Amino acid sequence: MVAAVCLRNVHKVYNNTCVVNDLSLTIQPGEIFGLLGPNGAGKSTTIRMLTTLTRATQGDIVVSGYDVYRQKAEVRRQIGVVLQQTSVDGDLSVWENMEFHGRMHHIPNPQRQQNIDQWLAYVELAERRDDKVKTLSGGMKRRLQIARALLHQPKILFLDEPTVGLDPQTRRRLWEIILDLNKHKGMTMLLTTHYMEEVEYLCDRIGIMDQGQLIEMGTLEELRSNHGEGIVMRKTDDRWSYTFFPTLQDANQFLEQQSDKTGMMTRPSNLEDIFVELTGHNLD
Ligand code: ADP
């Protein structure tokens, strides 16, 4: 099986600073892979390299079997891209945005109109097709971006911080769309985020990035079992300290054995704990 995405020893240098540092990663068809990391970790740069928008300084990138430098056009046919900055044109209508993108991808009519109808209905924007994009809410604009990215029927969807700035309810709605596209339409996805709940909820596998490096990778279960599934938190002088235990039961047992339990509590570990353990700082 040809990997959906394969990066080997990829570096990106801006102004003598290595913002992506020796990144190697393979994503299989059908996976939802999440790159989690704080602002400045190098996630967007990784997406931009994968989607042919910027060239790696060093290393190999192959998407759906095609080399991103030598076979740009083939790569672009295989991928849909939803970038962080809302890139839909506010002065055009919903339909015009779709139509423009469809023409850019040389999708002939009547196929183009069928695809536009299908994807606008899928993201529940069919009734807004003649409205100017600037009249849509943030969540609707993001759904339009997704519909547009799907218009040429790509195999892999790249989503850069898909729910940043959206309220929790709108975020949930987008998560449902992302999961449905994966489960029912077989779409492979790579998404970046600095929200740990997003990767916990959506992703089959997670890569944790910090300062340009991939510092951990695996399923949520693997990461939690490697670092410890239970946490004992202790508050001293307004500061929390955290100790990992193999299981929550072990953490509870430890707490029970303490003669003075003041300021102590236990809970299951999460990705933020693992991130702090690995880097010494928080996700945001
Ligand atoms: P993230 O998506 O994880 O927030 P980015 O990939 O956007 O991180 O940025 C990683 C680093 O690269 C940051 O320090 C950012 O300032 C720098 N960077 C990104 N794009 C450019 C550019 N075009 N020119 C110079 N530096 C850049």
PDB file of C-alpha atoms and ligand atoms in Angstrom, residues 14-15 19-20 37-46 84 160-161 192, ligand 1:
ATOM      1  CA  TYR A  14      14.137  30.502   7.608  1.00  0.00           C
ATOM      2  CA  ASN A  15      16.734  33.231   8.233  1.00  0.00           C
ATOM      3  CA  VAL A  19      11.874  25.877  12.061  1.00  0.00           C
ATOM      4  CA  VAL A  20      11.323  22.240  11.024  1.00  0.00           C
ATOM      5  CA  GLY A  37       2.122  21.673  19.347  1.00  0.00           C
ATOM      6  CA  PRO A  38       2.193  25.247  20.602  1.00  0.00           C
ATOM      7  CA  ASN A  39       2.357  28.307  18.355  1.00  0.00           C
ATOM      8  CA  GLY A  40       5.636  28.462  16.494  1.00  0.00           C
ATOM      9  CA  ALA A  41       6.286  24.700  16.707  1.00  0.00           C
ATOM     10  CA  GLY A  42       6.506  24.388  12.913  1.00  0.00           C
ATOM     11  CA  LYS A  43       3.116  22.784  12.223  1.00  0.00           C
ATOM     12  CA  SER A  44       1.921  25.224   9.541  1.00  0.00           C
ATOM     13  CA  THR A  45       5.301  25.151   7.856  1.00  0.00           C
ATOM     14  CA  THR A  46       5.016  21.356   7.715  1.00  0.00           C
ATOM     15  CA  GLN A  84      -5.522  28.700   8.991  1.00  0.00           C
ATOM     16  CA  ASP A 160      -4.278  23.674   9.520  1.00  0.00           C
ATOM     17  CA  GLU A 161      -5.803  24.606  12.895  1.00  0.00           C
ATOM     18  CA  THR A 192      -2.610  20.560  13.085  1.00  0.00           C
TER      19      THR A 192
HETATM   20  P1  ADP B   1       2.982  26.749  14.027  1.00  0.00           P
HETATM   21  O1  ADP B   1       2.098  26.458  12.875  1.00  0.00           O
HETATM   22  O2  ADP B   1       3.318  25.508  14.827  1.00  0.00           O
HETATM   23  O3  ADP B   1       2.449  27.850  14.911  1.00  0.00           O
HETATM   24  P2  ADP B   1       4.778  27.859  12.068  1.00  0.00           P
HETATM   25  O4  ADP B   1       5.132  26.766  11.161  1.00  0.00           O
HETATM   26  O5  ADP B   1       3.765  28.853  11.622  1.00  0.00           O
HETATM   27  O6  ADP B   1       4.398  27.252  13.491  1.00  0.00           O
HETATM   28  O7  ADP B   1       6.097  28.686  12.440  1.00  0.00           O
HETATM   29  C1  ADP B   1       7.299  28.064  12.871  1.00  0.00           C
HETATM   30  C2  ADP B   1       8.379  29.130  12.957  1.00  0.00           C
HETATM   31  O8  ADP B   1       8.732  29.532  11.643  1.00  0.00           O
HETATM   32  C3  ADP B   1       7.953  30.376  13.701  1.00  0.00           C
HETATM   33  O9  ADP B   1       9.022  30.816  14.485  1.00  0.00           O
HETATM   34  C4  ADP B   1       7.656  31.353  12.574  1.00  0.00           C
HETATM   35  O10 ADP B   1       7.909  32.675  12.984  1.00  0.00           O
HETATM   36  C5  ADP B   1       8.657  30.935  11.505  1.00  0.00           C
HETATM   37  N1  ADP B   1       8.172  31.217  10.129  1.00  0.00           N
HETATM   38  C6  ADP B   1       7.071  30.692   9.546  1.00  0.00           C
HETATM   39  N2  ADP B   1       6.931  31.156   8.285  1.00  0.00           N
HETATM   40  C7  ADP B   1       7.989  31.990   8.057  1.00  0.00           C
HETATM   41  C8  ADP B   1       8.414  32.768   6.938  1.00  0.00           C
HETATM   42  N3  ADP B   1       7.729  32.786   5.786  1.00  0.00           N
HETATM   43  N4  ADP B   1       9.554  33.494   7.075  1.00  0.00           N
HETATM   44  C9  ADP B   1      10.265  33.477   8.237  1.00  0.00           C
HETATM   45  N5  ADP B   1       9.917  32.758   9.326  1.00  0.00           N
HETATM   46  C10 ADP B   1       8.792  32.018   9.245  1.00  0.00           C
END
